[in-house]
XYZ file of C-alpha atoms in Angstrom:
584
model
C 13.754 -18.354 24.008
C 15.167 -19.784 20.793
C 16.713 -23.196 20.220
C 19.942 -21.787 21.568
C 19.721 -20.292 25.028
C 20.520 -16.673 25.687
C 23.627 -17.567 27.643
C 25.214 -19.449 24.726
C 28.488 -18.132 23.340
C 26.954 -17.611 19.916
C 24.267 -14.939 19.712
C 21.002 -16.914 19.400
C 19.253 -13.928 17.841
C 21.741 -13.276 15.041
C 20.033 -15.470 12.446
C 16.477 -14.385 13.240
C 14.456 -11.978 11.086
C 14.430 -8.376 12.343
C 10.887 -8.606 13.738
C 11.767 -11.786 15.666
C 14.875 -10.157 17.162
C 12.719 -7.266 18.362
C 10.281 -9.700 19.948
C 13.094 -11.565 21.689
C 14.681 -8.353 22.956
C 11.368 -7.157 24.404
C 10.835 -10.562 26.003
C 14.232 -10.491 27.691
C 13.373 -7.187 29.403
C 10.692 -9.074 31.414
C 8.314 -6.119 31.002
C 6.200 -7.583 28.177
C 4.746 -11.061 27.771
C 2.033 -10.402 25.166
C 2.962 -9.760 21.537
C 0.704 -8.823 18.640
C 2.173 -9.879 15.288
C 0.544 -8.353 12.224
C 1.297 -7.911 8.540
C 2.655 -10.802 6.465
C 1.645 -13.443 9.033
C 0.551 -15.857 6.274
C 3.906 -15.723 4.506
C 6.721 -18.258 4.771
C 9.509 -17.670 7.293
C 13.145 -18.891 7.283
C 13.852 -22.089 9.241
C 17.042 -23.864 10.245
C 16.697 -27.527 9.285
C 18.162 -30.483 11.196
C 21.223 -30.671 8.936
C 21.894 -26.967 9.515
C 20.732 -25.904 6.061
C 18.279 -23.106 5.414
C 14.624 -23.873 4.768
C 11.246 -22.140 4.909
C 7.975 -22.868 6.656
C 4.838 -21.282 8.055
C 4.919 -18.676 10.805
C 3.346 -21.237 13.142
C 6.276 -23.601 12.532
C 8.792 -20.782 12.880
C 7.381 -19.711 16.237
C 7.198 -23.276 17.590
C 10.599 -24.475 16.361
C 12.807 -21.414 15.958
C 11.635 -18.702 18.312
C 10.157 -20.849 21.085
C 12.089 -24.046 20.369
C 13.613 -23.993 23.825
C 10.289 -23.736 25.692
C 8.954 -26.694 27.662
C 5.463 -26.310 26.189
C 4.105 -24.524 23.109
C 0.340 -24.347 22.614
C -1.814 -23.071 19.751
C -5.384 -21.815 19.759
C -7.844 -20.432 17.219
C -11.606 -20.575 16.867
C -11.527 -23.170 14.101
C -8.992 -25.737 15.386
C -9.375 -25.127 19.105
C -6.486 -25.924 21.461
C -3.544 -27.791 19.955
C -0.064 -28.658 21.216
C 3.205 -28.538 19.293
C 4.609 -31.850 20.599
C 3.430 -35.253 21.923
C 4.890 -34.470 25.355
C 2.867 -31.286 25.636
C -0.235 -33.143 24.449
C 0.209 -35.738 27.214
C 0.708 -32.975 29.771
C -2.428 -31.271 28.541
C -4.426 -34.490 28.764
C -3.201 -35.078 32.320
C -4.145 -31.550 33.327
C -7.584 -31.892 31.749
C -8.223 -35.128 33.628
C -7.598 -33.303 36.894
C -9.767 -30.406 35.708
C -12.608 -32.795 34.884
C -12.381 -34.433 38.309
C -12.527 -31.041 40.003
C -15.260 -29.382 37.941
C -17.235 -32.345 36.596
C -16.428 -31.579 32.958
C -15.387 -33.968 30.176
C -12.586 -31.957 28.573
C -10.024 -34.774 28.571
C -11.980 -36.444 25.753
C -12.841 -33.334 23.758
C -11.469 -29.855 24.371
C -13.933 -26.990 23.765
C -13.275 -24.602 20.901
C -15.354 -21.622 21.978
C -13.161 -18.822 23.400
C -14.954 -18.463 26.736
C -14.194 -22.015 27.866
C -10.965 -22.480 25.900
C -9.258 -19.448 27.455
C -10.249 -20.584 30.941
C -8.637 -23.984 30.279
C -5.515 -22.362 28.832
C -5.175 -19.987 31.783
C -5.459 -22.908 34.200
C -2.773 -24.854 32.291
C -0.418 -21.876 32.065
C -0.668 -21.066 35.774
C -0.106 -24.672 36.846
C 2.964 -25.100 34.660
C 4.386 -21.712 35.685
C 4.055 -22.707 39.339
C 6.214 -25.737 38.479
C 8.882 -23.486 36.941
C 8.120 -24.504 33.348
C 8.534 -22.220 30.294
C 5.588 -21.806 27.929
C 4.352 -20.067 24.791
C 0.760 -19.669 23.644
C 0.117 -18.701 20.014
C -3.392 -17.428 19.243
C -4.130 -17.217 15.504
C -6.849 -15.193 13.773
C -6.889 -12.878 16.787
C -9.230 -10.485 14.969
C -12.013 -13.074 15.397
C -11.522 -12.993 19.165
C -10.930 -9.292 19.875
C -12.326 -7.469 16.817
C -11.864 -3.739 16.372
C -14.731 -1.363 16.981
C -16.526 0.307 19.839
C -16.754 -1.642 23.084
C -20.551 -1.250 23.088
C -20.716 -3.122 19.755
C -18.856 -6.193 21.026
C -20.700 -9.339 22.073
C -20.536 -10.588 25.652
C -18.095 -13.308 24.557
C -15.836 -10.806 22.761
C -15.765 -8.579 25.858
C -14.841 -11.584 28.008
C -11.963 -12.500 25.678
C -10.731 -8.901 25.584
C -10.804 -8.666 29.376
C -8.972 -11.989 29.699
C -6.169 -11.047 27.300
C -5.776 -7.620 28.898
C -5.551 -9.295 32.306
C -2.892 -11.736 31.062
C -0.846 -8.876 29.603
C -0.190 -7.289 32.998
C -0.629 -10.330 35.262
C 2.280 -10.401 37.791
C 2.649 -14.196 37.592
C 2.815 -14.111 33.797
C 5.281 -11.188 33.748
C 7.546 -12.845 36.320
C 7.322 -16.299 34.740
C 8.745 -17.646 31.487
C 5.627 -17.321 29.329
C 4.818 -15.559 26.046
C 1.376 -14.989 24.534
C 1.515 -14.244 20.800
C -1.520 -12.988 18.878
C -1.548 -13.198 15.068
C -3.592 -10.947 12.761
C -3.084 -9.711 9.215
C -4.143 -6.138 9.991
C -3.561 -4.212 13.183
C -6.702 -2.163 12.484
C -8.808 -5.335 12.808
C -7.815 -5.704 16.471
C -9.545 -3.894 19.329
C -7.549 -0.725 20.095
C -7.894 -1.530 23.818
C -5.476 -4.380 23.131
C -3.355 -3.045 20.262
C -2.645 0.199 22.169
C -2.253 -1.434 25.554
C 1.149 -0.488 27.060
C 1.621 -4.108 28.175
C 1.156 -5.414 24.604
C 3.933 -5.128 22.002
C 2.672 -4.831 18.397
C 5.268 -6.004 15.863
C 4.882 -5.804 12.107
C 5.975 -8.656 9.850
C 6.941 -6.921 6.596
C 6.931 -8.435 3.147
C 10.376 -9.771 2.209
C 13.004 -7.292 1.061
C 15.179 -7.760 -2.031
C 17.916 -9.801 -0.330
C 15.292 -12.015 1.330
C 13.578 -12.659 -2.021
C 16.975 -13.466 -3.495
C 17.591 -16.008 -0.725
C 14.206 -17.651 -1.322
C 14.727 -17.930 -5.090
C 18.048 -19.712 -4.487
C 16.365 -22.056 -2.017
C 13.501 -22.802 -4.401
C 15.801 -23.597 -7.308
C 17.668 -26.204 -5.204
C 20.846 -26.036 -7.242
C 19.108 -25.696 -10.612
C 20.354 -22.955 -12.886
C 17.916 -20.057 -13.143
C 18.709 -19.692 -16.842
C 16.986 -23.028 -17.417
C 13.607 -21.558 -16.468
C 14.031 -17.783 -16.706
C 15.142 -15.102 -19.144
C 15.433 -12.738 -16.172
C 18.774 -12.877 -14.280
C 18.744 -13.699 -10.569
C 19.447 -10.179 -9.268
C 16.872 -8.636 -11.606
C 14.287 -11.247 -10.604
C 14.747 -10.378 -6.930
C 14.429 -6.668 -7.681
C 11.410 -6.953 -9.993
C 9.402 -9.021 -7.493
C 9.193 -6.184 -4.934
C 5.814 -6.305 -3.204
C 5.433 -10.082 -3.494
C 5.398 -12.401 -0.505
C 7.458 -15.579 -0.525
C 4.247 -17.524 -1.144
C 3.510 -15.389 -4.213
C 7.096 -15.767 -5.375
C 6.716 -19.518 -4.889
C 3.751 -19.522 -7.305
C 5.796 -17.815 -9.995
C 8.737 -20.210 -9.584
C 6.553 -23.315 -9.298
C 4.846 -22.499 -12.610
C 8.268 -22.192 -14.220
C 9.686 -25.373 -12.671
C 6.694 -27.698 -12.902
C 4.590 -26.358 -15.775
C 7.408 -25.196 -18.009
C 6.169 -21.593 -18.198
C 9.336 -19.616 -18.861
C 9.843 -16.463 -16.814
C 10.189 -13.390 -19.013
C 10.183 -9.716 -18.092
C 6.701 -9.160 -19.504
C 5.298 -12.375 -18.006
C 6.762 -11.468 -14.609
C 5.298 -7.950 -14.722
C 1.863 -9.291 -15.627
C 1.996 -12.001 -12.948
C 3.145 -9.516 -10.346
C 0.337 -7.140 -11.246
C -2.186 -9.970 -11.015
C -0.922 -11.192 -7.626
C -0.699 -7.745 -6.043
C -4.169 -6.704 -7.192
C -5.544 -10.002 -5.877
C -3.867 -9.357 -2.515
C -5.322 -5.863 -2.356
C -8.836 -6.930 -3.363
C -9.380 -3.954 -5.651
C -7.898 -1.387 -3.274
C -5.084 -0.470 -5.664
C -4.701 -0.444 -9.415
C -1.234 -1.511 -10.508
C -0.045 0.452 -13.548
C 3.048 -0.477 -15.547
C 4.151 2.729 -17.339
C 4.905 2.322 -21.039
C 5.970 5.888 -21.854
C 8.665 8.273 -20.694
C 8.473 12.048 -20.349
C 9.361 12.308 -24.044
C 5.756 11.327 -24.763
C 4.380 14.370 -22.905
C 3.441 17.332 -25.079
C 4.266 20.790 -23.702
C 4.763 21.436 -19.984
C 8.486 21.927 -20.639
C 9.420 23.263 -17.197
C 7.389 20.576 -15.374
C 9.132 17.883 -17.429
C 12.518 19.432 -16.668
C 11.802 19.335 -12.928
C 10.606 15.734 -13.051
C 13.597 14.657 -15.133
C 15.833 16.148 -12.452
C 13.994 14.097 -9.835
C 14.298 10.981 -12.030
C 18.056 11.467 -12.320
C 18.354 11.846 -8.554
C 16.478 8.574 -8.035
C 18.631 6.767 -10.595
C 21.730 7.890 -8.691
C 20.239 6.741 -5.407
C 20.111 10.293 -4.016
C 16.818 9.809 -2.212
C 17.606 12.448 0.387
C 17.114 15.264 -2.161
C 13.757 13.975 -3.425
C 10.516 15.761 -2.540
C 8.184 13.709 -0.360
C 5.474 14.275 -2.935
C 4.016 16.449 -5.666
C 0.776 18.336 -5.992
C -0.130 18.374 -9.696
C -2.894 20.845 -10.472
C -4.414 22.423 -13.539
C -7.675 22.487 -15.520
C -9.304 19.275 -16.688
C -7.715 17.685 -19.746
C -4.177 18.981 -19.226
C -2.714 15.475 -18.861
C -1.974 15.342 -15.137
C -2.390 11.555 -14.894
C -0.392 10.938 -18.073
C 2.465 13.138 -16.832
C 2.785 11.145 -13.608
C 2.729 7.802 -15.451
C 5.459 9.041 -17.787
C 7.600 10.179 -14.857
C 7.437 6.644 -13.440
C 8.308 5.282 -16.874
C 11.315 7.605 -17.008
C 12.963 5.713 -14.146
C 11.230 2.347 -14.570
C 9.432 2.242 -11.229
C 5.895 0.884 -10.766
C 2.890 3.121 -10.329
C -0.083 2.325 -8.132
C -3.327 4.219 -8.184
C -5.547 4.468 -5.133
C -8.986 2.954 -5.679
C -11.908 3.166 -3.282
C -10.625 1.797 0.024
C -13.544 3.101 2.076
C -16.259 0.810 3.413
C -19.582 1.297 5.138
C -18.625 -1.315 7.745
C -16.900 -0.191 10.899
C -13.173 -0.851 11.002
C -12.930 -2.095 7.398
C -11.740 1.258 5.998
C -8.835 1.433 8.464
C -7.995 -2.216 7.735
C -7.957 -1.579 3.974
C -5.695 1.419 4.431
C -3.284 -0.659 6.503
C -3.063 -3.242 3.698
C -2.250 -0.476 1.222
C 0.469 1.018 3.432
C 2.077 -2.389 4.010
C 2.225 -3.024 0.272
C 3.657 0.417 -0.518
C 6.450 -0.129 2.002
C 7.358 -3.389 0.245
C 7.091 -2.008 -3.292
C 9.487 0.923 -3.007
C 10.615 2.722 -5.013
C 7.047 3.349 -6.138
C 4.961 6.272 -7.349
C 1.535 6.621 -5.736
C -1.101 8.314 -7.862
C -4.160 9.847 -6.183
C -6.617 11.277 -8.696
C -9.193 13.885 -7.665
C -7.252 14.149 -4.411
C -9.395 16.982 -3.054
C -12.421 14.677 -2.762
C -10.742 11.285 -2.518
C -8.579 11.784 0.574
C -11.135 13.657 2.678
C -10.173 15.863 5.625
C -10.085 15.955 9.411
C -13.816 16.507 9.696
C -15.342 13.271 11.083
C -18.581 13.938 9.229
C -20.742 11.974 11.654
C -19.121 8.620 10.884
C -17.827 7.876 14.408
C -14.543 9.579 13.561
C -13.556 7.181 10.750
C -12.915 9.950 8.189
C -10.814 11.880 10.668
C -8.752 8.805 11.595
C -8.273 7.829 7.952
C -7.167 11.326 6.993
C -4.781 11.408 9.954
C -3.291 8.027 8.953
C -2.745 9.145 5.362
C -1.213 12.461 6.407
C 1.084 10.739 8.898
C 2.212 8.101 6.384
C 2.819 10.699 3.674
C 4.925 12.773 6.057
C 7.139 9.922 7.281
C 10.610 10.956 6.103
C 11.798 7.318 6.284
C 10.085 6.891 2.905
C 11.593 9.965 1.230
C 12.485 8.987 -2.319
C 11.081 5.496 -1.770
C 7.375 6.335 -1.943
C 6.712 9.370 -4.141
C 3.199 10.795 -3.826
C 1.393 12.529 -6.669
C -1.814 14.280 -5.636
C -3.708 15.339 -8.745
C -6.600 17.750 -8.740
C -8.202 20.511 -10.752
C -9.150 22.227 -7.481
C -6.060 22.360 -5.255
C -7.742 25.074 -3.173
C -10.071 22.374 -1.795
C -7.215 20.106 -0.714
C -6.523 20.351 3.049
C -3.375 22.268 3.867
C -2.180 19.286 5.954
C -1.483 17.365 2.724
C -0.001 20.101 0.547
C 2.372 21.609 3.084
C 6.132 21.102 3.106
C 7.015 17.603 4.267
C 4.173 16.014 2.286
C 3.247 17.255 -1.207
C 6.235 19.606 -1.270
C 6.473 20.525 -4.953
C 3.403 22.079 -6.550
C 3.337 21.695 -10.335
C 0.763 23.538 -12.412
C -0.230 22.425 -15.925
C -2.075 24.617 -18.416
C -3.558 24.403 -21.902
C -1.134 25.107 -24.790
C -1.002 28.818 -25.617
C 1.674 29.224 -28.282
C 1.701 27.854 -31.808
C 4.733 25.697 -30.975
C 2.908 24.152 -28.018
C -0.129 23.329 -30.176
C 2.091 21.766 -32.843
C 3.831 19.596 -30.247
C 0.488 18.528 -28.775
C -0.831 17.625 -32.231
C 2.200 15.441 -33.028
C 1.993 13.597 -29.718
C -1.737 12.957 -30.168
C -1.131 11.816 -33.746
C 1.174 9.143 -32.429
C -1.280 8.161 -29.684
C -4.316 7.901 -31.974
C -2.471 6.425 -34.965
C -3.531 9.237 -37.335
C -0.918 9.452 -40.097
C -1.341 12.807 -41.714
C 1.017 15.524 -42.953
C -0.273 18.907 -41.788
C 1.704 22.097 -42.550
C 0.358 23.974 -39.507
C -2.269 22.755 -37.077
C -2.860 26.294 -35.807
C -4.129 27.325 -39.259
C -6.764 24.564 -39.177
C -8.175 25.553 -35.807
C -11.115 27.933 -36.431
C -10.726 31.481 -35.169
C -12.449 32.011 -31.852
C -12.091 28.406 -30.681
C -10.921 28.449 -27.095
C -7.656 26.836 -26.103
C -7.801 23.103 -26.764
C -6.751 20.661 -24.074
C -4.948 17.425 -24.794
C -8.255 15.607 -24.338
C -9.901 17.945 -26.876
C -7.131 17.398 -29.421
C -7.347 13.626 -28.984
C -11.121 13.746 -29.500
C -10.674 15.713 -32.741
C -8.162 13.227 -34.154
C -10.309 10.216 -33.235
C -13.302 11.839 -34.939
C -11.150 12.497 -37.997
C -10.323 8.809 -38.342
C -13.980 7.918 -37.754
C -15.114 10.333 -40.486
C -12.796 8.740 -43.015
C -13.880 5.214 -42.044
C -17.562 6.179 -42.261
C -16.969 7.279 -45.839
C -15.274 4.001 -46.724
C -11.688 5.246 -46.539
C -8.875 3.876 -44.396
C -6.720 6.976 -44.741
C -7.946 10.318 -43.394
C -7.107 13.532 -45.216
C -6.384 17.125 -44.218
C -9.894 17.971 -45.438
C -11.323 15.451 -42.950
C -9.359 17.083 -40.148
C -10.416 20.569 -41.229
C -14.080 19.516 -41.393
C -13.944 17.967 -37.918
C -12.328 21.108 -36.494
C -15.060 23.273 -37.994
C -17.767 21.000 -36.577
C -16.154 20.329 -33.198
C -17.592 22.268 -30.277
C -15.498 21.550 -27.183
C -17.391 21.434 -23.894
C -17.451 24.957 -22.541
C -17.392 25.730 -18.852
C -15.682 29.147 -18.931
C -16.124 30.049 -15.279
C -15.002 26.631 -14.043
C -11.959 26.604 -16.334
C -10.987 30.140 -15.308
C -11.271 29.177 -11.645
C -9.202 26.008 -12.177
C -6.516 28.036 -13.955
C -6.321 30.670 -11.236
C -6.202 28.287 -8.265
C -3.442 26.355 -10.080
C -1.537 29.649 -10.386
C -2.067 30.297 -6.668
C -0.700 26.879 -5.676
C 2.236 26.715 -8.088
C 5.600 26.837 -6.268
C 7.653 27.724 -9.372
C 7.199 30.951 -11.307
C 8.818 29.365 -14.375
C 5.971 26.846 -14.631
C 3.477 29.633 -15.294
C 2.621 30.768 -18.827
C 3.511 34.401 -19.529
C -0.151 35.485 -19.373
C -0.453 34.201 -15.786
C 3.041 35.148 -14.670
C 2.239 38.834 -15.004
C -0.983 38.702 -12.981
C -1.047 40.435 -9.612
C -1.538 37.970 -6.734
C -4.115 40.147 -5.015
C -6.077 40.347 -8.260
C -5.987 36.540 -8.545
C -7.277 36.155 -4.983
C -10.143 38.587 -5.581
C -11.088 36.954 -8.890
C -11.041 33.463 -7.347
C -13.411 34.672 -4.647
C -15.714 36.205 -7.279
C -15.744 33.045 -9.373
C -16.576 30.877 -6.370
C -19.498 33.143 -5.518
C -20.760 33.082 -9.118
C -20.550 29.289 -9.307
C -22.319 28.876 -5.965
C -25.115 31.134 -7.155
C -25.372 29.266 -10.442
């Protein structure tokens, strides 16, 4: 199958990437001849050059020269380029076959091969069968397979698409093809873009091409430098560069290194982070927001027990003890309690990247599943990574299909399955944030998914308010000596959230500036407090507090006022509040 034959003394599969070894092993069983490669199919792959040194080239080159280098004939086909051969000998053989075909059927294919799938696949099948009958070995590589067998309902496919699907399904279990030395390889970036009749066919083997891991990125950087010293172009050491480029393909890594080598743009930690963010967001087309945390948990005001728990998790990650990490966290609490900020600071505590889910749903059939697949592939390459899902109760949906041909149900099932995959424990840490955890499906917040339930509340004690004030002072840049912030807050003002406190301090600075002063005073702050009327939604806030209490998995996280409440009383009051809000 490869340049070296299977019977050689040296293992011909030893130097192949993992996905290629799996393909070869399946091929040698003689039970599968059709392979569906998806994932990083546009990335560079390792090649063995004529002098025995290591090089890199396209997947097309890798398949033709490395994986199928020992085949008699290797052919390529896609809608744009039509039928192509990998060598002059195969091209001559193809021309000879087409001349005979023309004589038999009155066509003129020897001069110009058709590109449309209906005729092209018929020609290819004829060529494959003739060469197999002669005992030849062949490989056919079909690129952009999603344009030939697109995903979606069968009734929505064109007549041509149905013909192609039927042809490829027939090839997959054809006795002559299974018995002969032939491989059909389909290439697509996303498995979800391919018709499930093919991708789930038992005679078709789907194989994912992952983004390069750390050691593979390290190998590519060494190859790209070609003996040059990294220090000449980079402030980042080699090992750190390989680690920090997690989530980048070799092509993306090539862009970073080419800029440094040819344009003299020196690689620094900050420049690399910014470039990585830019490349990943471009790859994801707005599906993910890449957040580089700038704070640690020291920047979080209050929530002492929650910070203690997250610091423990951070220490476990730093020690590489991924097996003790929760699969994910459910972070609940009323609006303005700093749920998003807490998660960002946790990531900053251990220096891992944070990605935030953006809108991956689409009105077009199949696109939502395809977008989700892109996100999952990137997360697997980025680990360790924290995944932030804001307003999780509405964003992730549920198992109810909702009249959308089952898309919502399939998407929810994919997310739940991915979240619960214990292979990623400690590598992909999920944070589901919501003010209404009672609306989040139990499938996501059970053990094995969002295992730890943290509850955040507004500051209640004077010490908590003082800490919140100092943190917000630093954030807003308000330099002001205040003996006691609690004394400035008017009597009767409800508990202030972090967002409320930030709004007060920003208004204080604005008041001073409006009066022609750069420096605000205590009197400015006192005046703003007396004028400030925080948005008041008492029933909603009470409900958000109580459902957070219900979901919390640690009694120590609860303020004293909630810790003493009877659970039955909480349940009854939640039911009452929901009824009142529905009536309102």
